[in-house]
Amino acid sequence: METRFVGIPELVETPSVAVVVDVMRAFTVAAWAFAQGAQKIVLARSTDEALALKARHPDRVALKDGPPAPGFDLVNSPGLLRRADLTGRTVVQKTTAGTVGALAVKDASLVLCAGFVVAEATARLLRQRAVERVTFVVTGEDGRADEDLACAQYIAAGATGAGTDAAGFLRRAAASRAATELAEGVRQGVHPDDVALCLEVDRFPFAMVAAREGSLMVVRPWAVPRSQ
């Protein structure tokens, strides 16, 4: 399997297969939303679009980065989301990096959204599809976020069937700038457990597939049997 690792600004052409990685916290939050019963997640291009989607469909759950804001139901925190009942609900998500990265590759034939919590399932799905070339989109810090790069490299190792210990990758993520800012309260809309929850490797047994549905980019969970 041929792999490359790029930041969002480096996406000059649409890849065939893209794995968009945002560990802290967009796609950890997305995985938790599905675990809490969400049916699908709509990725919004802007806060205005998120609010417009919410206005048209008041039953949807809108969330974003940062502190609580009018019109939004939740913030982009796994610690704050994990007790929400989202059974059958549609979530509208807008974040600084993760949703931007997924929308940047919306025309790829396969788009997977990932963090450590769904790493193994993501790698299994790539193996199941016999993917030959994968572009890993390292969304944080214009491609320099080590927590996202470490996760991407961990998934890539699993996808090739080589198998590797997650410990070293998790240590890198734990020492990253994002982890430090979350732990020290530099960022807003944070729960004390957020970093630990973002570093729970392979917590969930599904991958997350994003695809265009009409004019929207929609993420849905994708069960990947372990036998694959």
mmCIF file of C-alpha atoms in Angstrom, residues 4 13-19 105 107-111 131-135:
data_model
loop_
_atom_site.group_PDB
_atom_site.id
_atom_site.type_symbol
_atom_site.label_atom_id
_atom_site.label_comp_id
_atom_site.label_asym_id
_atom_site.label_seq_id
_atom_site.Cartn_x
_atom_site.Cartn_y
_atom_site.Cartn_z
ATOM 1 C CA ARG A 4 1.326 9.791 1.839
ATOM 2 C CA GLU A 13 -5.692 17.446 -6.210
ATOM 3 C CA THR A 14 -8.429 15.075 -5.116
ATOM 4 C CA PRO A 15 -7.035 11.756 -3.860
ATOM 5 C CA SER A 16 -8.709 8.478 -4.696
ATOM 6 C CA VAL A 17 -8.843 7.353 -1.056
ATOM 7 C CA ALA A 18 -8.458 9.726 1.872
ATOM 8 C CA VAL A 19 -8.247 9.128 5.612
ATOM 9 C CA VAL A 105 -11.550 15.730 -0.088
ATOM 10 C CA ASP A 107 -14.880 14.181 -4.166
ATOM 11 C CA ALA A 108 -12.600 11.254 -3.286
ATOM 12 C CA SER A 109 -14.004 7.808 -4.019
ATOM 13 C CA LEU A 110 -13.597 6.823 -0.354
ATOM 14 C CA VAL A 111 -13.295 9.209 2.598
ATOM 15 C CA VAL A 131 -6.763 -0.084 -1.271
ATOM 16 C CA GLU A 132 -3.508 0.508 -3.145
ATOM 17 C CA ARG A 133 -2.949 4.221 -2.439
ATOM 18 C CA VAL A 134 -4.073 6.216 0.578
ATOM 19 C CA THR A 135 -3.710 9.893 1.346
#
